[in-house]
Short mmCIF file of C-alpha atoms in Angstrom, two decimals:
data_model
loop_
_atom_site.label_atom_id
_atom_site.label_comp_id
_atom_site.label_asym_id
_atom_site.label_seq_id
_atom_site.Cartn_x
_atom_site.Cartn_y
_atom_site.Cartn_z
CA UNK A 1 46.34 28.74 -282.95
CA UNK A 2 43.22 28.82 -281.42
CA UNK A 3 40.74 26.22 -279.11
CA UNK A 4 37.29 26.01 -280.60
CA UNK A 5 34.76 24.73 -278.01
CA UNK A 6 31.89 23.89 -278.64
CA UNK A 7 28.30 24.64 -279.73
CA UNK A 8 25.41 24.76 -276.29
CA UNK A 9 21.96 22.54 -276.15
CA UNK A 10 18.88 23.95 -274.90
CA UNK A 11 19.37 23.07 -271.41
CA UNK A 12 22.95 25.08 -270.69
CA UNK A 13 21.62 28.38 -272.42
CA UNK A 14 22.42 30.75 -270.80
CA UNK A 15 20.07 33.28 -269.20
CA UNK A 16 18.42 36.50 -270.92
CA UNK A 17 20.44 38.41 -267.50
CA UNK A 18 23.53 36.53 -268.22
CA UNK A 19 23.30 37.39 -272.07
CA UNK A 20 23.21 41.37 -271.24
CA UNK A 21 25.08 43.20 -273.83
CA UNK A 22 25.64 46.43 -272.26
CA UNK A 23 27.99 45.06 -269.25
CA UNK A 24 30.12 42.11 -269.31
CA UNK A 25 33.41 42.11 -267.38
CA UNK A 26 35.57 39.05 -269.43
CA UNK A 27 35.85 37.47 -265.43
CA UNK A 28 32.24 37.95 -265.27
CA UNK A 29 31.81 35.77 -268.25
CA UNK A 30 34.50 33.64 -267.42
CA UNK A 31 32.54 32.82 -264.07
CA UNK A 32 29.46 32.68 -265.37
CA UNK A 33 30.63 30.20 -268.71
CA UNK A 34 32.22 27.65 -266.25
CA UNK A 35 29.70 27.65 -263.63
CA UNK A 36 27.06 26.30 -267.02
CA UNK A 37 29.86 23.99 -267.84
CA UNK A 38 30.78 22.53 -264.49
CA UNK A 39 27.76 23.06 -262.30
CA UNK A 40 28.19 19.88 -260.20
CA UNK A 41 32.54 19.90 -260.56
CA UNK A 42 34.42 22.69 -258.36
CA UNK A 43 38.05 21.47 -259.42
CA UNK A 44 36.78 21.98 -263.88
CA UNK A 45 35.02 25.21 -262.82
CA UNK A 46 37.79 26.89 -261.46
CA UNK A 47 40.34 24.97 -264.22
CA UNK A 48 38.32 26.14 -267.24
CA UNK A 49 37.41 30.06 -265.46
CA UNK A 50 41.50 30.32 -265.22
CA UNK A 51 42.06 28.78 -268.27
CA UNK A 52 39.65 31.27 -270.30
CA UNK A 53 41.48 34.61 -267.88
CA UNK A 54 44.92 33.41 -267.90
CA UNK A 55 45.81 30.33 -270.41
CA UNK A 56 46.61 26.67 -268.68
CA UNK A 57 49.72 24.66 -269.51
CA UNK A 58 51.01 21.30 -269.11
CA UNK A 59 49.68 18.94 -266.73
CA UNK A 60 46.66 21.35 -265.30
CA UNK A 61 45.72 21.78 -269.55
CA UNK A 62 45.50 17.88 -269.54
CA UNK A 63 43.48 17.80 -266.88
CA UNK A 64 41.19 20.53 -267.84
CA UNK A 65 40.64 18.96 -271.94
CA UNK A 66 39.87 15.21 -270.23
CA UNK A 67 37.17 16.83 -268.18
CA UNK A 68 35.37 18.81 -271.56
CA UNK A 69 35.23 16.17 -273.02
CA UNK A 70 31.52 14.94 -274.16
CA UNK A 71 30.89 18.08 -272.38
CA UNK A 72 27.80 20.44 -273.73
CA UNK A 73 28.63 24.32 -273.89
CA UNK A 74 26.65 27.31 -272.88
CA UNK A 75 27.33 28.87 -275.94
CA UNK A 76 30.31 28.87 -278.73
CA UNK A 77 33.60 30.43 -278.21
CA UNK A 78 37.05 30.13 -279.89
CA UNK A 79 39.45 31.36 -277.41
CA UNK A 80 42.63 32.83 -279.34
CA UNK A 81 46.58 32.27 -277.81
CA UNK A 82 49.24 34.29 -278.46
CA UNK A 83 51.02 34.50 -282.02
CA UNK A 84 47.05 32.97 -282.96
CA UNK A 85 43.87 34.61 -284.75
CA UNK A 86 40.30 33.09 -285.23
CA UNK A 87 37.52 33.63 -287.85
CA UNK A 88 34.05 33.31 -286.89
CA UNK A 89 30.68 33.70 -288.57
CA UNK A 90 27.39 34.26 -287.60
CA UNK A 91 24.74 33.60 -289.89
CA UNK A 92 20.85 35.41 -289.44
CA UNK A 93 19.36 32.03 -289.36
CA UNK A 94 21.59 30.81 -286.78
CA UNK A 95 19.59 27.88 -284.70
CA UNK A 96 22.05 29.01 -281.25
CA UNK A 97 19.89 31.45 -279.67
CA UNK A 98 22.94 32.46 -277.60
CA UNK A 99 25.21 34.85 -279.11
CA UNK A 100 28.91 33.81 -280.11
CA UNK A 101 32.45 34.59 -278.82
CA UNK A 102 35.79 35.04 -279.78
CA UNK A 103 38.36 35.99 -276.49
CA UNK A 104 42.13 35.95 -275.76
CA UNK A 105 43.71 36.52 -272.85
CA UNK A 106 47.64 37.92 -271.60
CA UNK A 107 47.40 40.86 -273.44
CA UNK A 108 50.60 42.51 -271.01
CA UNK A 109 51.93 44.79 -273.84
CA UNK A 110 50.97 42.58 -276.94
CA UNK A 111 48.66 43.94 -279.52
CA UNK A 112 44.70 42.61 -280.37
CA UNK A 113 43.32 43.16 -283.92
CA UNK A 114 39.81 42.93 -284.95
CA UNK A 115 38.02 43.01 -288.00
CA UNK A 116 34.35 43.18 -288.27
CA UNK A 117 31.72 42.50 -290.45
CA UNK A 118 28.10 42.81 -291.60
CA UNK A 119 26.53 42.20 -295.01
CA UNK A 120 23.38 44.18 -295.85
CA UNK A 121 22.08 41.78 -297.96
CA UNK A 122 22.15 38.39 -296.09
CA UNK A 123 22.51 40.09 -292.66
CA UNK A 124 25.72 37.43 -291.73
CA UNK A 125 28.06 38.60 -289.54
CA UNK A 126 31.61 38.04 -289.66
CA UNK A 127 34.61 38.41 -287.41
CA UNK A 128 38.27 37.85 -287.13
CA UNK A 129 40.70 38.50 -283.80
CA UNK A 130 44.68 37.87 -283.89
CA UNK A 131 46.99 38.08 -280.66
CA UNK A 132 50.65 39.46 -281.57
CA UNK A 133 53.04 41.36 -280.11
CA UNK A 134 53.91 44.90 -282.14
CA UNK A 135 57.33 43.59 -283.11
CA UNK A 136 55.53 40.37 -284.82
CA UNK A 137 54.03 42.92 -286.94
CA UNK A 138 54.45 41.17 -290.91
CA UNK A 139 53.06 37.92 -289.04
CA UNK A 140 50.03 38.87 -288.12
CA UNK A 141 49.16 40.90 -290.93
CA UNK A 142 49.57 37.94 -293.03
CA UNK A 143 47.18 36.10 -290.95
CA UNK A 144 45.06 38.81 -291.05
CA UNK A 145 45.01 38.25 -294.59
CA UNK A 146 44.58 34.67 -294.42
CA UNK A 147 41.42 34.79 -292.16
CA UNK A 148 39.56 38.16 -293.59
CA UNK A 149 37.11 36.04 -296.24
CA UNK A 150 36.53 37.95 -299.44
CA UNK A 151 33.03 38.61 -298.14
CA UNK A 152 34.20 40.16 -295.22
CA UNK A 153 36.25 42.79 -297.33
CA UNK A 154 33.54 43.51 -299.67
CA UNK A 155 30.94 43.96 -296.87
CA UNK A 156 28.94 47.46 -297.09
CA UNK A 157 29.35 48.00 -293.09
CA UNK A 158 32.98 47.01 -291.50
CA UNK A 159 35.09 47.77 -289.15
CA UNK A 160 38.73 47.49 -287.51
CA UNK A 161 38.97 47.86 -284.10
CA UNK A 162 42.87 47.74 -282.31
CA UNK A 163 43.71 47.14 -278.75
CA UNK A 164 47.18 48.67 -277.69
CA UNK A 165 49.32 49.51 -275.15
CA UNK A 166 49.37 52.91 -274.33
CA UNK A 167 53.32 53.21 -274.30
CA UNK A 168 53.57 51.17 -276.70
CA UNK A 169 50.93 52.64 -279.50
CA UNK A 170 53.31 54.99 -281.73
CA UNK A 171 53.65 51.86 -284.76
CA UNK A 172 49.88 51.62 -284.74
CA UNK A 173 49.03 54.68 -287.42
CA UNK A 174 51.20 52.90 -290.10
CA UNK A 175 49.58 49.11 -288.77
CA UNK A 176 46.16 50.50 -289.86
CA UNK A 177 47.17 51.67 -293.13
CA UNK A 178 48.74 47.81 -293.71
CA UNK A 179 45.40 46.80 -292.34
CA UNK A 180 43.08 48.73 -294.70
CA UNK A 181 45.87 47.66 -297.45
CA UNK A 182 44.00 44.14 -297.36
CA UNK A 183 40.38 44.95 -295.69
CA UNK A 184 39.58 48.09 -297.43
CA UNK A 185 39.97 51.46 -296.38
CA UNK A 186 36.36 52.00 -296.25
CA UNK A 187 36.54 50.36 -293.16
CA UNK A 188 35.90 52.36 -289.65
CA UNK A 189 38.58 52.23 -287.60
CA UNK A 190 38.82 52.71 -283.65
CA UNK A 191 42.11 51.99 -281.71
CA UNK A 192 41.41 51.35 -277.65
CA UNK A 193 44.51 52.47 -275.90
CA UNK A 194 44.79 49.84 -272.17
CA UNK A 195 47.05 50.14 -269.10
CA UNK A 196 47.10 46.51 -266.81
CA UNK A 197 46.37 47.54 -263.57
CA UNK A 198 46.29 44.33 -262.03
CA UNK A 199 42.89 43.13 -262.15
CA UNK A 200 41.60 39.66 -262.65
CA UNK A 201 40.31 40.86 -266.06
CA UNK A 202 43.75 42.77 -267.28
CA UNK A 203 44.64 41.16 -270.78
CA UNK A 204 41.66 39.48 -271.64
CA UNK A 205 39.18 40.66 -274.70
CA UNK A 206 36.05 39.47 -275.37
CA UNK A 207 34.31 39.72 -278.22
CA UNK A 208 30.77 39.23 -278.41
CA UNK A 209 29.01 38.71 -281.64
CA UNK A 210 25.57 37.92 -281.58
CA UNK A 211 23.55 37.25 -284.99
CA UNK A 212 21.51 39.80 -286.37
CA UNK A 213 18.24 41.29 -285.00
CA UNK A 214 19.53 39.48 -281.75
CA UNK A 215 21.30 42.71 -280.33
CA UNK A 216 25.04 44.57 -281.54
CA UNK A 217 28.37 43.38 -281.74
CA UNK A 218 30.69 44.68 -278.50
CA UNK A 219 33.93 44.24 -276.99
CA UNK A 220 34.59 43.86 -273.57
CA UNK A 221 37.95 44.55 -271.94
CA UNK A 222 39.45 45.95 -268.30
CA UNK A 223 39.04 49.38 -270.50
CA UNK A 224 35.36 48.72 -270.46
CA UNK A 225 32.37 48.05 -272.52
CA UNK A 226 32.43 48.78 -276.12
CA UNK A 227 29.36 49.07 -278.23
CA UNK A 228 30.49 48.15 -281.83
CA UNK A 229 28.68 50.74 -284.01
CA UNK A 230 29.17 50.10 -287.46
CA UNK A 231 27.86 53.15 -288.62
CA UNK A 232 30.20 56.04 -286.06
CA UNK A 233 33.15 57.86 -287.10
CA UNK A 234 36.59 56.84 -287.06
CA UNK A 235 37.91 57.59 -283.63
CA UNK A 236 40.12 56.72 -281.12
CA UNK A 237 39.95 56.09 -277.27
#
């Protein structure tokens, strides 16, 4: 399950500072994404920043999905819930200037997967995330299956890259051999290891996926930035 919202006009860009690669905190962006969309609204602004940190329900949802709507966006995002996953892709000719975004938030113990991709040839860029906890295990790999295209798989540069508890991390070796199983194992693999400390930004991953020639691929979490490097070693943080 997952809320697409979406694509920006000209005029709610947002700004060559705000699109820095190198350092964005997910409460950072969630500040800075509904300050474009709600400049002139203080009660959407702080409904949409929580909503994108911590997930609304019920009546405050309502309220928040009346206000987007006919609503322009900074940029496009597909915000993933729990027991969810998103595909998105990223073409080289892509007319948004601003890059794209996948994100999920209340990761307290529950397990992100993502799958990257770039072709040589046609320079797209492709990316999946799901949101499950490790018990929910056959689930999401068969949505992992469901959303990895055929391109993706046969992509010269790819990668897999795992967000997991750290107590809770000992089923993940066997998880990436599923994994590989159905994206290839010529895929690089890196497996990001988090402890909630109680920040505003514990449980929330961002994904940022701009097209090519416009900058890399990272992920940003309460762990920190992460460059997405196609071409490093396997490795583990």
């Amino acid at each position: 399950m997952s809320t697409e919202i979406p694509t920006s006009v000209e005029n709610t860009t947002l700004t060559e500072e705000e699109n820095k690669p190198r350092h964005l905190p997910p409460a950072e962006f969630a500040r800075i994404f509904a300050s474009k969309v709600f400049a002139d609204d203080d009660v959407g602004r702080n409904l949409l920043e929580v909503d994108l940190l911590r997930g609304l329900v019920g009546e405050e949802k309502k309220a928040l999905t009346d206000k987007l709507k006919g609503k322009e966006m900074p940029t496009s995002i597909e915000v993933v819930k729990l027991y969810g996953g998103a595909h998105l892709t990223v073409d080289a000719d892509d007319q948004d200037k601003n890059p794209h975004f996948l994100l999920t938030n209340e990761l307290n113990g529950c397990a992100a997967t993502v799958l990257l991709s770039e072709n040589a040839e046609t320079d797209r860029r492709e990316a999946v995330l799901t949101h499950f906890p490790p018990f929910m295990e056959e689930r999401n790999l068969k949505m992992i299956a469901d959303l990895a295209t055929e391109e993706m798989k046969a992509a010269g540069r790819k990668k897999i890259l795992i967000f997991c508890q750290k107590k809770r991390s000992e089923w993940v070796p066997k998880f990436v051999e599923k994994i590989q199983a159905i994206f290839g194992t010529d895929a690089e693999v890196e497996i990001v290891k988090y402890e909630n400390q109680g920040g505003e930004d514990d449980g929330v991953l961002l994904i940022r996926i701009p097209k090519k020639g416009e900058g890399s691929m990272s992920a940003h979490h309460s762990v920190g930035d992460i460059p997405i490097d196609l071409d490093s070693k396997n490795k583990q943080k």
